[in-house]
Amino acid sequence: MVKHNNEVPNQHFHKKWASSSRGPLKVITWFDQPAKKQIRRQKRAAKAAAVAPRPVARLRPVVHCPTQKHCAKVRLGRGFSLAELKAAKIPVPLAKTIGISVDSRRTNKSAESLAANVARLTEYKAKLVLFPKKGTKAKKGDTADAAARAAATQCADKVIMAPAKAAAAPVEFVAVTEEMNNFKAYYALREDRNEKKLAGLREKAKKAAAEGKK
């Protein structure tokens, strides 16, 4: 029997530990996490070797987050718009073969975002090394310099050309003056509110007083 102000015992010892127990609920263990981690690493290495010398990831545009609350932040988008690829002089079929993600549904809402992503494409295009599809003879569009092709390495970064984080705005410190100490913010706001609220009535009263004097 429970004495004093103690909690009523409510322990639950009817866990369904095995598949032979009643009900679908089972206790799941995670003892294979180290092995799964190693398997994922091996799969990433095999995928990188399969696509070599192509980059492991695709180049993605830098876009602004939606809504007024988050629009100041930037993140990576799904793909470059058709207008951005056209401005960078990269055909859409070619972009899909050289590691550039394309989103045909996306549109540009401002000239700034268009210019930023075009500059991103231009920089990527300048760093790109294109190998011939067959043999070693370079054709139109391929990198002609054989030494540059030999020195090229595969980009294994998860994010290609990751956007730089914006630096925090510097904090400016000023000395507190006597005028700041004597300033009454509440009374100033109240006065401004009354001024705005009674502007029409006061203007009407001035006109009435001016007409009465005439």
mmCIF file of N, CA and C in Angstrom, residues 89-189:
data_model
loop_
_atom_site.group_PDB
_atom_site.id
_atom_site.type_symbol
_atom_site.label_atom_id
_atom_site.label_comp_id
_atom_site.label_asym_id
_atom_site.label_seq_id
_atom_site.Cartn_x
_atom_site.Cartn_y
_atom_site.Cartn_z
ATOM 1 N N LYS A 89 25.749 31.550 -71.055
ATOM 2 C CA LYS A 89 26.060 30.923 -72.348
ATOM 3 C C LYS A 89 26.407 29.436 -72.182
ATOM 4 N N ILE A 90 25.566 28.748 -71.409
ATOM 5 C CA ILE A 90 25.723 27.310 -71.201
ATOM 6 C C ILE A 90 24.441 26.627 -71.665
ATOM 7 N N PRO A 91 24.472 25.810 -72.695
ATOM 8 C CA PRO A 91 23.254 25.122 -73.136
ATOM 9 C C PRO A 91 22.735 24.172 -72.059
ATOM 10 N N VAL A 92 21.425 24.026 -72.003
ATOM 11 C CA VAL A 92 20.814 23.176 -70.982
ATOM 12 C C VAL A 92 21.259 21.723 -71.119
ATOM 13 N N PRO A 93 21.280 21.132 -72.327
ATOM 14 C CA PRO A 93 21.751 19.737 -72.423
ATOM 15 C C PRO A 93 23.197 19.561 -71.967
ATOM 16 N N LEU A 94 24.050 20.573 -72.245
ATOM 17 C CA LEU A 94 25.444 20.490 -71.820
ATOM 18 C C LEU A 94 25.559 20.629 -70.309
ATOM 19 N N ALA A 95 24.733 21.496 -69.712
ATOM 20 C CA ALA A 95 24.815 21.731 -68.266
ATOM 21 C C ALA A 95 24.556 20.449 -67.489
ATOM 22 N N LYS A 96 23.646 19.625 -67.965
ATOM 23 C CA LYS A 96 23.316 18.394 -67.250
ATOM 24 C C LYS A 96 24.438 17.365 -67.317
ATOM 25 N N THR A 97 25.359 17.527 -68.251
ATOM 26 C CA THR A 97 26.447 16.560 -68.401
ATOM 27 C C THR A 97 27.749 17.008 -67.753
ATOM 28 N N ILE A 98 27.825 18.262 -67.306
ATOM 29 C CA ILE A 98 29.075 18.759 -66.718
ATOM 30 C C ILE A 98 28.904 19.122 -65.244
ATOM 31 N N GLY A 99 27.917 18.532 -64.596
ATOM 32 C CA GLY A 99 27.775 18.699 -63.155
ATOM 33 C C GLY A 99 27.039 19.936 -62.714
ATOM 34 N N ILE A 100 26.149 20.476 -63.542
ATOM 35 C CA ILE A 100 25.358 21.654 -63.176
ATOM 36 C C ILE A 100 23.901 21.222 -63.063
ATOM 37 N N SER A 101 23.288 21.467 -61.923
ATOM 38 C CA SER A 101 21.880 21.123 -61.731
ATOM 39 C C SER A 101 20.993 22.174 -62.394
ATOM 40 N N VAL A 102 19.913 21.716 -63.004
ATOM 41 C CA VAL A 102 19.014 22.586 -63.763
ATOM 42 C C VAL A 102 17.605 22.442 -63.204
ATOM 43 N N ASP A 103 16.924 23.572 -63.010
ATOM 44 C CA ASP A 103 15.528 23.591 -62.579
ATOM 45 C C ASP A 103 14.759 24.458 -63.566
ATOM 46 N N SER A 104 14.054 23.821 -64.474
ATOM 47 C CA SER A 104 13.354 24.563 -65.528
ATOM 48 C C SER A 104 12.153 25.334 -64.995
ATOM 49 N N ARG A 105 11.647 25.001 -63.815
ATOM 50 C CA ARG A 105 10.474 25.688 -63.268
ATOM 51 C C ARG A 105 10.843 26.954 -62.498
ATOM 52 N N ARG A 106 12.088 27.078 -62.104
ATOM 53 C CA ARG A 106 12.491 28.222 -61.297
ATOM 54 C C ARG A 106 12.641 29.471 -62.150
ATOM 55 N N THR A 107 12.209 30.618 -61.623
ATOM 56 C CA THR A 107 12.329 31.905 -62.307
ATOM 57 C C THR A 107 13.042 32.886 -61.386
ATOM 58 N N ASN A 108 13.653 33.897 -61.983
ATOM 59 C CA ASN A 108 14.378 34.912 -61.221
ATOM 60 C C ASN A 108 13.451 36.082 -60.914
ATOM 61 N N LYS A 109 13.450 36.489 -59.663
ATOM 62 C CA LYS A 109 12.587 37.586 -59.223
ATOM 63 C C LYS A 109 13.330 38.922 -59.172
ATOM 64 N N SER A 110 14.647 38.898 -59.262
ATOM 65 C CA SER A 110 15.407 40.143 -59.185
ATOM 66 C C SER A 110 16.654 40.030 -60.041
ATOM 67 N N ALA A 111 17.152 41.188 -60.450
ATOM 68 C CA ALA A 111 18.368 41.215 -61.262
ATOM 69 C C ALA A 111 19.589 40.846 -60.430
ATOM 70 N N GLU A 112 19.546 41.105 -59.118
ATOM 71 C CA GLU A 112 20.684 40.786 -58.261
ATOM 72 C C GLU A 112 20.918 39.275 -58.175
ATOM 73 N N SER A 113 19.840 38.510 -57.973
ATOM 74 C CA SER A 113 19.991 37.056 -57.878
ATOM 75 C C SER A 113 20.436 36.466 -59.209
ATOM 76 N N LEU A 114 19.929 37.026 -60.298
ATOM 77 C CA LEU A 114 20.348 36.565 -61.623
ATOM 78 C C LEU A 114 21.834 36.796 -61.833
ATOM 79 N N ALA A 115 22.307 37.998 -61.490
ATOM 80 C CA ALA A 115 23.724 38.319 -61.686
ATOM 81 C C ALA A 115 24.615 37.466 -60.779
ATOM 82 N N ALA A 116 24.176 37.214 -59.545
ATOM 83 C CA ALA A 116 24.987 36.433 -58.611
ATOM 84 C C ALA A 116 25.163 34.997 -59.102
ATOM 85 N N ASN A 117 24.092 34.392 -59.597
ATOM 86 C CA ASN A 117 24.181 33.004 -60.063
ATOM 87 C C ASN A 117 24.891 32.901 -61.409
ATOM 88 N N VAL A 118 24.774 33.928 -62.244
ATOM 89 C CA VAL A 118 25.530 33.937 -63.497
ATOM 90 C C VAL A 118 27.026 34.010 -63.197
ATOM 91 N N ALA A 119 27.399 34.838 -62.223
ATOM 92 C CA ALA A 119 28.812 34.905 -61.819
ATOM 93 C C ALA A 119 29.278 33.566 -61.238
ATOM 94 N N ARG A 120 28.386 32.881 -60.533
ATOM 95 C CA ARG A 120 28.715 31.558 -59.980
ATOM 96 C C ARG A 120 28.947 30.553 -61.102
ATOM 97 N N LEU A 121 28.116 30.596 -62.121
ATOM 98 C CA LEU A 121 28.289 29.705 -63.271
ATOM 99 C C LEU A 121 29.561 30.025 -64.042
ATOM 100 N N THR A 122 29.839 31.308 -64.200
ATOM 101 C CA THR A 122 31.037 31.718 -64.939
ATOM 102 C C THR A 122 32.303 31.257 -64.220
ATOM 103 N N GLU A 123 32.311 31.376 -62.897
ATOM 104 C CA GLU A 123 33.472 30.917 -62.126
ATOM 105 C C GLU A 123 33.648 29.405 -62.236
ATOM 106 N N TYR A 124 32.552 28.688 -62.173
ATOM 107 C CA TYR A 124 32.620 27.223 -62.300
ATOM 108 C C TYR A 124 33.090 26.821 -63.692
ATOM 109 N N LYS A 125 32.617 27.552 -64.691
ATOM 110 C CA LYS A 125 32.997 27.262 -66.079
ATOM 111 C C LYS A 125 34.486 27.506 -66.291
ATOM 112 N N ALA A 126 35.040 28.533 -65.620
ATOM 113 C CA ALA A 126 36.464 28.826 -65.765
ATOM 114 C C ALA A 126 37.332 27.750 -65.123
ATOM 115 N N LYS A 127 36.850 27.132 -64.059
ATOM 116 C CA LYS A 127 37.618 26.090 -63.373
ATOM 117 C C LYS A 127 37.420 24.713 -63.982
ATOM 118 N N LEU A 128 36.446 24.576 -64.863
ATOM 119 C CA LEU A 128 36.070 23.261 -65.373
ATOM 120 C C LEU A 128 37.117 22.740 -66.361
ATOM 121 N N VAL A 129 37.397 21.453 -66.263
ATOM 122 C CA VAL A 129 38.302 20.760 -67.188
ATOM 123 C C VAL A 129 37.490 19.656 -67.870
ATOM 124 N N LEU A 130 37.312 19.759 -69.178
ATOM 125 C CA LEU A 130 36.508 18.806 -69.934
ATOM 126 C C LEU A 130 37.423 17.822 -70.658
ATOM 127 N N PHE A 131 37.160 16.532 -70.457
ATOM 128 C CA PHE A 131 37.929 15.478 -71.094
ATOM 129 C C PHE A 131 37.220 15.030 -72.377
ATOM 130 N N PRO A 132 37.947 14.567 -73.362
ATOM 131 C CA PRO A 132 37.305 14.010 -74.565
ATOM 132 C C PRO A 132 36.500 12.756 -74.228
ATOM 133 N N LYS A 133 35.398 12.556 -74.940
ATOM 134 C CA LYS A 133 34.570 11.381 -74.687
ATOM 135 C C LYS A 133 35.302 10.096 -75.068
ATOM 136 N N LYS A 134 36.030 10.158 -76.169
ATOM 137 C CA LYS A 134 36.752 8.981 -76.641
ATOM 138 C C LYS A 134 38.167 9.389 -77.011
ATOM 139 N N GLY A 135 39.120 8.575 -76.623
ATOM 140 C CA GLY A 135 40.506 8.849 -76.979
ATOM 141 C C GLY A 135 41.076 10.013 -76.205
ATOM 142 N N THR A 136 42.151 10.550 -76.751
ATOM 143 C CA THR A 136 42.847 11.657 -76.091
ATOM 144 C C THR A 136 42.839 12.938 -76.917
ATOM 145 N N LYS A 137 42.271 12.872 -78.131
ATOM 146 C CA LYS A 137 42.235 14.042 -78.995
ATOM 147 C C LYS A 137 41.084 14.951 -78.585
ATOM 148 N N ALA A 138 41.413 16.209 -78.252
ATOM 149 C CA ALA A 138 40.403 17.158 -77.799
ATOM 150 C C ALA A 138 39.608 17.681 -78.977
ATOM 151 N N LYS A 139 38.284 17.768 -78.761
ATOM 152 C CA LYS A 139 37.396 18.314 -79.775
ATOM 153 C C LYS A 139 36.856 19.660 -79.308
ATOM 154 N N LYS A 140 35.915 20.188 -80.074
ATOM 155 C CA LYS A 140 35.365 21.501 -79.751
ATOM 156 C C LYS A 140 34.664 21.441 -78.384
ATOM 157 N N GLY A 141 35.030 22.371 -77.517
ATOM 158 C CA GLY A 141 34.452 22.410 -76.180
ATOM 159 C C GLY A 141 35.299 21.733 -75.131
ATOM 160 N N ASP A 142 36.202 20.816 -75.536
ATOM 161 C CA ASP A 142 37.056 20.131 -74.574
ATOM 162 C C ASP A 142 38.254 21.007 -74.205
ATOM 163 N N THR A 143 38.882 20.691 -73.091
ATOM 164 C CA THR A 143 40.087 21.394 -72.668
ATOM 165 C C THR A 143 41.245 20.949 -73.554
ATOM 166 N N ALA A 144 41.826 21.896 -74.268
ATOM 167 C CA ALA A 144 42.850 21.552 -75.247
ATOM 168 C C ALA A 144 44.185 21.205 -74.600
ATOM 169 N N ASP A 145 44.458 21.785 -73.446
ATOM 170 C CA ASP A 145 45.750 21.573 -72.799
ATOM 171 C C ASP A 145 45.794 20.174 -72.179
ATOM 172 N N ALA A 146 46.672 19.317 -72.709
ATOM 173 C CA ALA A 146 46.788 17.954 -72.181
ATOM 174 C C ALA A 146 47.369 17.948 -70.778
ATOM 175 N N ALA A 147 48.257 18.906 -70.479
ATOM 176 C CA ALA A 147 48.846 18.977 -69.141
ATOM 177 C C ALA A 147 47.786 19.322 -68.100
ATOM 178 N N ALA A 148 46.855 20.208 -68.465
ATOM 179 C CA ALA A 148 45.779 20.565 -67.537
ATOM 180 C C ALA A 148 44.865 19.381 -67.275
ATOM 181 N N ARG A 149 44.616 18.585 -68.316
ATOM 182 C CA ARG A 149 43.778 17.387 -68.132
ATOM 183 C C ARG A 149 44.493 16.362 -67.260
ATOM 184 N N ALA A 150 45.791 16.240 -67.419
ATOM 185 C CA ALA A 150 46.540 15.271 -66.621
ATOM 186 C C ALA A 150 46.622 15.691 -65.159
ATOM 187 N N ALA A 151 46.673 16.998 -64.913
ATOM 188 C CA ALA A 151 46.785 17.496 -63.540
ATOM 189 C C ALA A 151 45.444 17.634 -62.843
ATOM 190 N N ALA A 152 44.342 17.438 -63.563
ATOM 191 C CA ALA A 152 43.004 17.610 -62.978
ATOM 192 C C ALA A 152 42.722 16.504 -61.969
ATOM 193 N N THR A 153 42.063 16.869 -60.886
ATOM 194 C CA THR A 153 41.672 15.916 -59.849
ATOM 195 C C THR A 153 40.167 15.993 -59.644
ATOM 196 N N GLN A 154 39.609 14.930 -59.101
ATOM 197 C CA GLN A 154 38.170 14.868 -58.872
ATOM 198 C C GLN A 154 37.806 15.682 -57.633
ATOM 199 N N CYS A 155 36.747 16.465 -57.741
ATOM 200 C CA CYS A 155 36.252 17.250 -56.610
ATOM 201 C C CYS A 155 35.308 16.365 -55.799
ATOM 202 N N ALA A 156 35.740 16.002 -54.596
ATOM 203 C CA ALA A 156 34.942 15.111 -53.743
ATOM 204 C C ALA A 156 34.181 15.863 -52.668
ATOM 205 N N ASP A 157 34.070 17.187 -52.773
ATOM 206 C CA ASP A 157 33.342 17.961 -51.769
ATOM 207 C C ASP A 157 31.850 17.669 -51.849
ATOM 208 N N LYS A 158 31.197 17.660 -50.691
ATOM 209 C CA LYS A 158 29.754 17.452 -50.669
ATOM 210 C C LYS A 158 29.015 18.636 -51.281
ATOM 211 N N VAL A 159 29.570 19.832 -51.105
ATOM 212 C CA VAL A 159 28.973 21.052 -51.667
ATOM 213 C C VAL A 159 30.033 21.727 -52.514
ATOM 214 N N ILE A 160 29.755 21.906 -53.793
ATOM 215 C CA ILE A 160 30.697 22.562 -54.703
ATOM 216 C C ILE A 160 30.513 24.071 -54.609
ATOM 217 N N MET A 161 31.609 24.765 -54.364
ATOM 218 C CA MET A 161 31.597 26.216 -54.242
ATOM 219 C C MET A 161 30.552 26.663 -53.221
ATOM 220 N N ALA A 162 30.750 26.215 -51.995
ATOM 221 C CA ALA A 162 29.812 26.540 -50.916
ATOM 222 C C ALA A 162 29.747 28.047 -50.713
ATOM 223 N N PRO A 163 28.561 28.616 -50.561
ATOM 224 C CA PRO A 163 28.469 30.071 -50.374
ATOM 225 C C PRO A 163 29.087 30.494 -49.060
ATOM 226 N N ALA A 164 29.793 31.615 -49.094
ATOM 227 C CA ALA A 164 30.444 32.131 -47.887
ATOM 228 C C ALA A 164 29.406 32.723 -46.943
ATOM 229 N N LYS A 165 29.606 32.496 -45.660
ATOM 230 C CA LYS A 165 28.687 33.030 -44.674
ATOM 231 C C LYS A 165 28.909 34.532 -44.524
ATOM 232 N N ALA A 166 27.815 35.256 -44.402
ATOM 233 C CA ALA A 166 27.900 36.709 -44.268
ATOM 234 C C ALA A 166 28.537 37.069 -42.931
ATOM 235 N N ALA A 167 29.457 38.008 -42.978
ATOM 236 C CA ALA A 167 30.129 38.446 -41.757
ATOM 237 C C ALA A 167 29.165 39.241 -40.883
ATOM 238 N N ALA A 168 29.298 39.078 -39.596
ATOM 239 C CA ALA A 168 28.430 39.797 -38.663
ATOM 240 C C ALA A 168 28.721 41.291 -38.719
ATOM 241 N N ALA A 169 27.674 42.086 -38.644
ATOM 242 C CA ALA A 169 27.832 43.531 -38.699
ATOM 243 C C ALA A 169 28.589 44.024 -37.466
ATOM 244 N N PRO A 170 29.520 44.942 -37.640
ATOM 245 C CA PRO A 170 30.277 45.435 -36.474
ATOM 246 C C PRO A 170 29.382 46.219 -35.518
ATOM 247 N N VAL A 171 29.642 46.068 -34.243
ATOM 248 C CA VAL A 171 28.873 46.754 -33.210
ATOM 249 C C VAL A 171 29.587 48.056 -32.860
ATOM 250 N N GLU A 172 28.847 49.139 -32.918
ATOM 251 C CA GLU A 172 29.422 50.454 -32.631
ATOM 252 C C GLU A 172 29.039 50.885 -31.217
ATOM 253 N N PHE A 173 30.012 51.275 -30.432
ATOM 254 C CA PHE A 173 29.787 51.723 -29.067
ATOM 255 C C PHE A 173 29.935 53.248 -29.011
ATOM 256 N N VAL A 174 29.039 53.877 -28.279
ATOM 257 C CA VAL A 174 29.087 55.334 -28.103
ATOM 258 C C VAL A 174 29.003 55.643 -26.610
ATOM 259 N N ALA A 175 29.510 56.802 -26.256
ATOM 260 C CA ALA A 175 29.451 57.239 -24.862
ATOM 261 C C ALA A 175 28.060 57.776 -24.554
ATOM 262 N N VAL A 176 27.544 57.445 -23.385
ATOM 263 C CA VAL A 176 26.214 57.900 -22.960
ATOM 264 C C VAL A 176 26.322 59.340 -22.489
ATOM 265 N N THR A 177 25.545 60.228 -23.108
ATOM 266 C CA THR A 177 25.576 61.658 -22.777
ATOM 267 C C THR A 177 24.470 61.993 -21.778
ATOM 268 N N GLU A 178 24.523 63.199 -21.285
ATOM 269 C CA GLU A 178 23.495 63.664 -20.347
ATOM 270 C C GLU A 178 22.139 63.777 -21.029
ATOM 271 N N GLU A 179 22.157 64.156 -22.300
ATOM 272 C CA GLU A 179 20.900 64.260 -23.051
ATOM 273 C C GLU A 179 20.223 62.897 -23.195
ATOM 274 N N MET A 180 21.024 61.847 -23.405
ATOM 275 C CA MET A 180 20.452 60.502 -23.501
ATOM 276 C C MET A 180 19.831 60.068 -22.177
ATOM 277 N N ASN A 181 20.503 60.406 -21.078
ATOM 278 C CA ASN A 181 19.978 60.029 -19.772
ATOM 279 C C ASN A 181 18.665 60.734 -19.455
ATOM 280 N N ASN A 182 18.539 61.982 -19.891
ATOM 281 C CA ASN A 182 17.336 62.769 -19.586
ATOM 282 C C ASN A 182 16.207 62.534 -20.579
ATOM 283 N N PHE A 183 16.471 61.802 -21.642
ATOM 284 C CA PHE A 183 15.435 61.576 -22.658
ATOM 285 C C PHE A 183 14.374 60.609 -22.130
ATOM 286 N N LYS A 184 13.118 60.977 -22.258
ATOM 287 C CA LYS A 184 12.001 60.154 -21.812
ATOM 288 C C LYS A 184 11.360 59.502 -23.038
ATOM 289 N N ALA A 185 11.711 58.269 -23.282
ATOM 290 C CA ALA A 185 11.243 57.596 -24.500
ATOM 291 C C ALA A 185 9.738 57.403 -24.480
ATOM 292 N N TYR A 186 9.165 57.028 -23.337
ATOM 293 C CA TYR A 186 7.731 56.761 -23.274
ATOM 294 C C TYR A 186 6.929 58.025 -23.569
ATOM 295 N N TYR A 187 7.349 59.141 -22.949
ATOM 296 C CA TYR A 187 6.614 60.391 -23.173
ATOM 297 C C TYR A 187 6.773 60.871 -24.618
ATOM 298 N N ALA A 188 7.949 60.653 -25.197
ATOM 299 C CA ALA A 188 8.157 61.071 -26.586
ATOM 300 C C ALA A 188 7.273 60.268 -27.533
ATOM 301 N N LEU A 189 7.182 58.956 -27.329
ATOM 302 C CA LEU A 189 6.321 58.125 -28.167
ATOM 303 C C LEU A 189 4.854 58.503 -27.991
#
